[in-house]
Amino acid sequence: KAFYLAYGPASNRKFHRIGEWGHEWSLKDARERAGQVRKEYFSTGRDPNQVKQDMILSHSKRPTVNKLVADYLDEKEPVWNPSYMVNNKRYAKILTDNVGASLADSITLDDAKKMFLVIKKKTPPSAKLFNGFCVGLYNWAMDHEKIPSMRNPFKLELSSGQKSPFTVPARPRERVCEHKKGEATQLLDMLESHNHMGIDYQNICKLYVLTGFRNRELRTANWEDVDISERTLYNSSPKYWSETNDNSYKVYLCDTAYEILQGLGDGNIRFRKGPIFPPVNSSANGIAGKARTHWHRW
């Protein structure tokens, strides 16, 4: 039930609703709330109805988590690497699925803890990355004055000690191919016999090892990035590259890497143009500058 409090002079009586429809309020709770309203009204002269209207107006100017996350991703999309954006959209969905409808400045440390611990139980590394995304969102919102000054709800206790439930222990990487067992040789032999749709997986695997390029970086490399005189391959847009953070670099090509590149195209390598790994689809192959989007298809 909702209760109404009458206040003000008898000639201009006003009413203030206590509680909301659909919520049970005891008479004791209503009396306590009425006492607070009367005390505020007579001691400060603040009209409780005006206070409520000011609060409603204030809420309309305060963004929800959904709105804040959407604005954050829109601003960062031109700057972030596509793969980095995909991962952050995944963390953004976790956040919005849990507290998206809430006002951003109402999120508490307990809210963040619950989400963190649930993710940590399933995939510990993702929990740490999720928390990093949330901290970045908070810092951006504060810098852009999207939310009022408030304590960072995502500042968890990430100490190195194992006593903290918010510590994500380092996980040792799974073993790599063991030379003594000939596993690397077996892998290359298998890849040599697996040539699908013109994709030479053995040479691709070797180039990954010899250049240190990431998946997208190798797939989108162009012949113009190969410098014959320097014997280098230029990585023009590595991960985290942006107009304000030019972290591009050159990697030197050993004889094996250079020979592999020579065998991937037709004609003199000096005069080749376009992507090193173009699509095999005939209709797409004629599009200048178009690189392969995935290894397993055109």
GROMACS .gro file of C-alpha atoms in nm:
model
  298
    1LYS     CA    1   0.000   0.000   0.000
    2ALA     CA    2   0.100   0.364  -0.044
    3PHE     CA    3   0.053   0.616   0.236
    4TYR     CA    4  -0.004   0.991   0.200
    5LEU     CA    5   0.138   1.252   0.434
    6ALA     CA    6  -0.043   1.585   0.470
    7TYR     CA    7   0.181   1.883   0.542
    8GLY     CA    8   0.191   2.263   0.517
    9PRO     CA    9  -0.055   2.530   0.641
   10ALA     CA   10  -0.420   2.437   0.675
   11SER     CA   11  -0.514   2.691   0.408
   12ASN     CA   12  -0.284   2.531   0.152
   13ARG     CA   13  -0.263   2.168   0.250
   14LYS     CA   14  -0.026   1.950   0.046
   15PHE     CA   15   0.011   1.574   0.023
   16HIS     CA   16   0.324   1.365  -0.020
   17ARG     CA   17   0.305   1.001  -0.119
   18ILE     CA   18   0.517   0.759   0.082
   19GLY     CA   19   0.606   0.433  -0.091
   20GLU     CA   20   0.513   0.301  -0.433
   21TRP     CA   21   0.214   0.110  -0.562
   22GLY     CA   22   0.279  -0.264  -0.567
   23HIS     CA   23   0.517  -0.250  -0.268
   24GLU     CA   24   0.409  -0.343   0.082
   25TRP     CA   25   0.474  -0.075   0.345
   26SER     CA   26   0.407  -0.135   0.712
   27LEU     CA   27   0.244   0.134   0.920
   28LYS     CA   28   0.562   0.157   1.129
   29ASP     CA   29   0.780   0.221   0.821
   30ALA     CA   30   0.533   0.482   0.695
   31ARG     CA   31   0.535   0.665   1.028
   32GLU     CA   32   0.916   0.670   1.037
   33ARG     CA   33   0.931   0.804   0.681
   34ALA     CA   34   0.663   1.063   0.759
   35GLY     CA   35   0.866   1.179   1.060
   36GLN     CA   36   1.174   1.228   0.840
   37VAL     CA   37   0.977   1.426   0.581
   38ARG     CA   38   0.819   1.653   0.845
   39LYS     CA   39   1.157   1.714   1.010
   40GLU     CA   40   1.317   1.810   0.679
   41TYR     CA   41   1.024   2.035   0.588
   42PHE     CA   42   1.005   2.229   0.914
   43SER     CA   43   1.381   2.251   0.980
   44THR     CA   44   1.504   2.336   0.628
   45GLY     CA   45   1.188   2.451   0.452
   46ARG     CA   46   1.245   2.200   0.171
   47ASP     CA   47   0.921   2.095   0.003
   48PRO     CA   48   0.931   1.711  -0.016
   49ASN     CA   49   0.738   1.711  -0.344
   50GLN     CA   50   0.989   1.952  -0.497
   51VAL     CA   51   1.273   1.736  -0.368
   52LYS     CA   52   1.113   1.437  -0.542
   53GLN     CA   53   1.074   1.632  -0.869
   54ASP     CA   54   1.438   1.744  -0.853
   55MET     CA   55   1.543   1.383  -0.801
   56ILE     CA   56   1.338   1.267  -1.101
   57LEU     CA   57   1.495   1.540  -1.316
   58SER     CA   58   1.840   1.446  -1.190
   59HIS     CA   59   1.780   1.080  -1.279
   60SER     CA   60   1.680   1.175  -1.633
   61LYS     CA   61   2.023   1.336  -1.681
   62ARG     CA   62   2.213   1.042  -1.532
   63PRO     CA   63   2.295   0.769  -1.785
   64THR     CA   64   2.218   0.403  -1.737
   65VAL     CA   65   2.496   0.149  -1.772
   66ASN     CA   66   2.353   0.055  -2.114
   67LYS     CA   67   2.381   0.415  -2.234
   68LEU     CA   68   2.727   0.464  -2.087
   69VAL     CA   69   2.865   0.144  -2.243
   70ALA     CA   70   2.714   0.227  -2.584
   71ASP     CA   71   2.871   0.576  -2.584
   72TYR     CA   72   3.205   0.431  -2.470
   73LEU     CA   73   3.219   0.170  -2.747
   74ASP     CA   74   3.107   0.422  -3.013
   75GLU     CA   75   3.393   0.655  -2.924
   76LYS     CA   76   3.653   0.378  -2.905
   77GLU     CA   77   3.556   0.184  -3.219
   78PRO     CA   78   3.763   0.402  -3.460
   79VAL     CA   79   4.064   0.374  -3.227
   80TRP     CA   80   4.062   0.014  -3.107
   81ASN     CA   81   4.191  -0.277  -3.310
   82PRO     CA   82   3.899  -0.487  -3.447
   83SER     CA   83   3.996  -0.796  -3.246
   84TYR     CA   84   4.033  -0.584  -2.932
   85MET     CA   85   3.689  -0.433  -2.997
   86VAL     CA   86   3.532  -0.780  -3.032
   87ASN     CA   87   3.668  -0.890  -2.695
   88ASN     CA   88   3.559  -0.570  -2.523
   89LYS     CA   89   3.209  -0.601  -2.668
   90ARG     CA   90   3.194  -0.943  -2.502
   91TYR     CA   91   3.285  -0.792  -2.164
   92ALA     CA   92   3.040  -0.506  -2.226
   93LYS     CA   93   2.761  -0.759  -2.278
   94ILE     CA   94   2.841  -0.930  -1.947
   95LEU     CA   95   2.817  -0.592  -1.773
   96THR     CA   96   2.495  -0.483  -1.942
   97ASP     CA   97   2.330  -0.823  -1.897
   98ASN     CA   98   2.383  -0.791  -1.521
   99VAL     CA   99   2.334  -0.420  -1.443
  100GLY     CA  100   2.251  -0.256  -1.776
  101ALA     CA  101   1.922  -0.100  -1.668
  102SER     CA  102   2.070   0.053  -1.350
  103LEU     CA  103   2.192   0.410  -1.330
  104ALA     CA  104   2.567   0.406  -1.388
  105ASP     CA  105   2.645   0.602  -1.073
  106SER     CA  106   2.442   0.361  -0.861
  107ILE     CA  107   2.665   0.059  -0.929
  108THR     CA  108   2.833  -0.053  -0.609
  109LEU     CA  109   3.146  -0.245  -0.522
  110ASP     CA  110   2.927  -0.542  -0.426
  111ASP     CA  111   2.772  -0.545  -0.776
  112ALA     CA  112   3.119  -0.559  -0.931
  113LYS     CA  113   3.237  -0.829  -0.689
  114LYS     CA  114   2.947  -1.059  -0.775
  115MET     CA  115   3.013  -1.039  -1.149
  116PHE     CA  116   3.388  -1.079  -1.105
  117LEU     CA  117   3.360  -1.390  -0.886
  118VAL     CA  118   3.109  -1.559  -1.117
  119ILE     CA  119   3.339  -1.510  -1.418
  120LYS     CA  120   3.647  -1.609  -1.219
  121LYS     CA  121   3.487  -1.939  -1.127
  122LYS     CA  122   3.440  -2.025  -1.496
  123THR     CA  123   3.738  -1.860  -1.668
  124PRO     CA  124   3.983  -1.678  -1.437
  125PRO     CA  125   4.176  -1.491  -1.712
  126SER     CA  126   3.850  -1.347  -1.848
  127ALA     CA  127   3.761  -1.217  -1.502
  128LYS     CA  128   4.075  -1.005  -1.490
  129LEU     CA  129   4.017  -0.876  -1.844
  130PHE     CA  130   3.653  -0.802  -1.764
  131ASN     CA  131   3.759  -0.599  -1.461
  132GLY     CA  132   4.011  -0.413  -1.676
  133PHE     CA  133   3.736  -0.320  -1.923
  134CYS     CA  134   3.514  -0.192  -1.641
  135VAL     CA  135   3.796   0.018  -1.491
  136GLY     CA  136   3.860   0.169  -1.836
  137LEU     CA  137   3.489   0.248  -1.870
  138TYR     CA  138   3.483   0.417  -1.529
  139ASN     CA  139   3.794   0.627  -1.602
  140TRP     CA  140   3.653   0.734  -1.939
  141ALA     CA  141   3.316   0.828  -1.785
  142MET     CA  142   3.485   1.035  -1.515
  143ASP     CA  143   3.714   1.209  -1.766
  144HIS     CA  144   3.416   1.300  -1.985
  145GLU     CA  145   3.201   1.397  -1.684
  146LYS     CA  146   2.938   1.141  -1.780
  147ILE     CA  147   2.883   1.050  -1.415
  148PRO     CA  148   2.918   1.255  -1.096
  149SER     CA  149   3.221   1.215  -0.875
  150MET     CA  150   3.197   0.870  -0.722
  151ARG     CA  151   3.416   0.595  -0.593
  152ASN     CA  152   3.537   0.347  -0.852
  153PRO     CA  153   3.312   0.041  -0.798
  154PHE     CA  154   3.546  -0.178  -1.003
  155LYS     CA  155   3.857  -0.118  -0.793
  156LEU     CA  156   3.883  -0.470  -0.656
  157GLU     CA  157   4.154  -0.603  -0.431
  158LEU     CA  158   4.380  -0.761  -0.690
  159SER     CA  159   4.670  -0.836  -0.456
  160SER     CA  160   4.937  -1.093  -0.534
  161GLY     CA  161   4.848  -1.296  -0.224
  162GLN     CA  162   4.629  -1.601  -0.264
  163LYS     CA  163   4.409  -1.501   0.030
  164SER     CA  164   4.221  -1.244  -0.174
  165PRO     CA  165   3.921  -1.392  -0.361
  166PHE     CA  166   3.983  -1.136  -0.634
  167THR     CA  167   4.332  -1.258  -0.717
  168VAL     CA  168   4.365  -1.426  -1.055
  169PRO     CA  169   4.663  -1.662  -1.023
  170ALA     CA  170   4.897  -1.692  -1.318
  171ARG     CA  171   4.837  -2.006  -1.518
  172PRO     CA  172   5.134  -2.182  -1.678
  173ARG     CA  173   5.102  -2.219  -2.053
  174GLU     CA  174   5.043  -2.567  -2.185
  175ARG     CA  175   5.354  -2.730  -2.320
  176VAL     CA  176   5.464  -2.651  -2.674
  177CYS     CA  177   5.570  -2.904  -2.932
  178GLU     CA  178   5.859  -3.107  -2.795
  179HIS     CA  179   6.156  -3.131  -3.028
  180LYS     CA  180   6.270  -3.469  -2.897
  181LYS     CA  181   5.935  -3.625  -2.979
  182GLY     CA  182   5.943  -3.484  -3.331
  183GLU     CA  183   5.605  -3.315  -3.279
  184ALA     CA  184   5.697  -3.003  -3.476
  185THR     CA  185   5.809  -3.217  -3.771
  186GLN     CA  186   5.488  -3.420  -3.753
  187LEU     CA  187   5.284  -3.098  -3.754
  188LEU     CA  188   5.459  -2.961  -4.063
  189ASP     CA  189   5.426  -3.297  -4.244
  190MET     CA  190   5.054  -3.296  -4.170
  191LEU     CA  191   5.014  -2.939  -4.295
  192GLU     CA  192   5.205  -3.013  -4.616
  193SER     CA  193   4.945  -3.271  -4.714
  194HIS     CA  194   4.657  -3.041  -4.617
  195ASN     CA  195   4.638  -2.793  -4.903
  196HIS     CA  196   4.280  -2.672  -4.927
  197MET     CA  197   4.145  -2.411  -5.174
  198GLY     CA  198   4.494  -2.296  -5.260
  199ILE     CA  199   4.597  -2.236  -4.899
  200ASP     CA  200   4.946  -2.363  -4.819
  201TYR     CA  201   4.912  -2.414  -4.445
  202GLN     CA  202   5.268  -2.535  -4.399
  203ASN     CA  203   5.418  -2.213  -4.533
  204ILE     CA  204   5.167  -2.003  -4.338
  205CYS     CA  205   5.267  -2.185  -4.020
  206LYS     CA  206   5.635  -2.122  -4.095
  207LEU     CA  207   5.574  -1.751  -4.158
  208TYR     CA  208   5.394  -1.720  -3.825
  209VAL     CA  209   5.700  -1.861  -3.649
  210LEU     CA  210   5.957  -1.666  -3.851
  211THR     CA  211   5.784  -1.325  -3.843
  212GLY     CA  212   5.596  -1.331  -3.513
  213PHE     CA  213   5.292  -1.174  -3.683
  214ARG     CA  214   4.942  -1.224  -3.542
  215ASN     CA  215   4.666  -1.390  -3.743
  216ARG     CA  216   4.512  -1.075  -3.891
  217GLU     CA  217   4.850  -0.908  -3.938
  218LEU     CA  218   4.978  -1.191  -4.158
  219ARG     CA  219   4.651  -1.234  -4.350
  220THR     CA  220   4.633  -0.864  -4.440
  221ALA     CA  221   5.001  -0.809  -4.522
  222ASN     CA  222   5.068  -0.658  -4.868
  223TRP     CA  223   5.349  -0.708  -5.117
  224GLU     CA  224   5.422  -0.335  -5.082
  225ASP     CA  225   5.520  -0.412  -4.719
  226VAL     CA  226   5.813  -0.626  -4.838
  227ASP     CA  227   6.136  -0.427  -4.872
  228ILE     CA  228   6.373  -0.611  -5.106
  229SER     CA  229   6.681  -0.403  -5.029
  230GLU     CA  230   6.639  -0.426  -4.651
  231ARG     CA  231   6.497  -0.782  -4.657
  232THR     CA  232   6.219  -0.674  -4.417
  233LEU     CA  233   5.843  -0.715  -4.383
  234TYR     CA  234   5.660  -0.406  -4.254
  235ASN     CA  235   5.377  -0.457  -4.005
  236SER     CA  236   5.176  -0.144  -4.082
  237SER     CA  237   4.884  -0.197  -3.840
  238PRO     CA  238   4.976  -0.420  -3.544
  239LYS     CA  239   4.751  -0.471  -3.246
  240TYR     CA  240   4.670  -0.148  -3.058
  241TRP     CA  241   4.766   0.062  -3.362
  242SER     CA  242   4.586   0.394  -3.399
  243GLU     CA  243   4.651   0.736  -3.548
  244THR     CA  244   4.768   0.854  -3.209
  245ASN     CA  245   4.964   0.536  -3.130
  246ASP     CA  246   5.171   0.438  -3.431
  247ASN     CA  247   5.339   0.118  -3.311
  248SER     CA  248   5.410  -0.018  -3.659
  249TYR     CA  249   5.744  -0.192  -3.708
  250LYS     CA  250   5.962  -0.392  -3.948
  251VAL     CA  251   6.070  -0.751  -3.901
  252TYR     CA  252   6.379  -0.886  -4.073
  253LEU     CA  253   6.327  -1.181  -4.307
  254CYS     CA  254   6.562  -1.476  -4.278
  255ASP     CA  255   6.645  -1.676  -4.590
  256THR     CA  256   6.367  -1.929  -4.524
  257ALA     CA  257   6.101  -1.662  -4.477
  258TYR     CA  258   6.213  -1.474  -4.788
  259GLU     CA  259   6.209  -1.793  -4.999
  260ILE     CA  260   5.856  -1.873  -4.879
  261LEU     CA  261   5.735  -1.526  -4.980
  262GLN     CA  262   5.901  -1.558  -5.321
  263GLY     CA  263   5.708  -1.881  -5.382
  264LEU     CA  264   5.368  -1.736  -5.290
  265GLY     CA  265   5.317  -1.518  -5.595
  266ASP     CA  266   5.391  -1.484  -5.967
  267GLY     CA  267   5.661  -1.272  -6.124
  268ASN     CA  268   5.939  -1.076  -5.960
  269ILE     CA  269   5.861  -1.011  -5.594
  270ARG     CA  270   5.977  -0.650  -5.641
  271PHE     CA  271   5.685  -0.568  -5.872
  272ARG     CA  272   5.402  -0.752  -5.695
  273LYS     CA  273   5.108  -0.545  -5.573
  274GLY     CA  274   4.816  -0.596  -5.335
  275PRO     CA  275   4.764  -0.853  -5.059
  276ILE     CA  276   5.011  -1.138  -5.018
  277PHE     CA  277   4.716  -1.368  -4.938
  278PRO     CA  278   4.430  -1.261  -5.169
  279PRO     CA  279   4.091  -1.435  -5.171
  280VAL     CA  280   4.068  -1.745  -5.388
  281ASN     CA  281   3.710  -1.658  -5.488
  282SER     CA  282   3.726  -1.547  -5.851
  283SER     CA  283   3.467  -1.270  -5.812
  284ALA     CA  284   3.641  -1.123  -5.508
  285ASN     CA  285   3.989  -1.175  -5.646
  286GLY     CA  286   3.956  -0.883  -5.882
  287ILE     CA  287   3.887  -0.630  -5.607
  288ALA     CA  288   4.205  -0.427  -5.561
  289GLY     CA  289   4.351  -0.432  -5.211
  290LYS     CA  290   4.110  -0.696  -5.079
  291ALA     CA  291   4.277  -0.945  -4.845
  292ARG     CA  292   4.166  -1.282  -4.720
  293THR     CA  293   3.921  -1.254  -4.430
  294HIS     CA  294   3.977  -1.608  -4.296
  295TRP     CA  295   4.216  -1.888  -4.375
  296HIS     CA  296   3.940  -2.147  -4.407
  297ARG     CA  297   3.738  -1.962  -4.672
  298TRP     CA  298   3.789  -1.695  -4.938
   0.00000   0.00000   0.00000
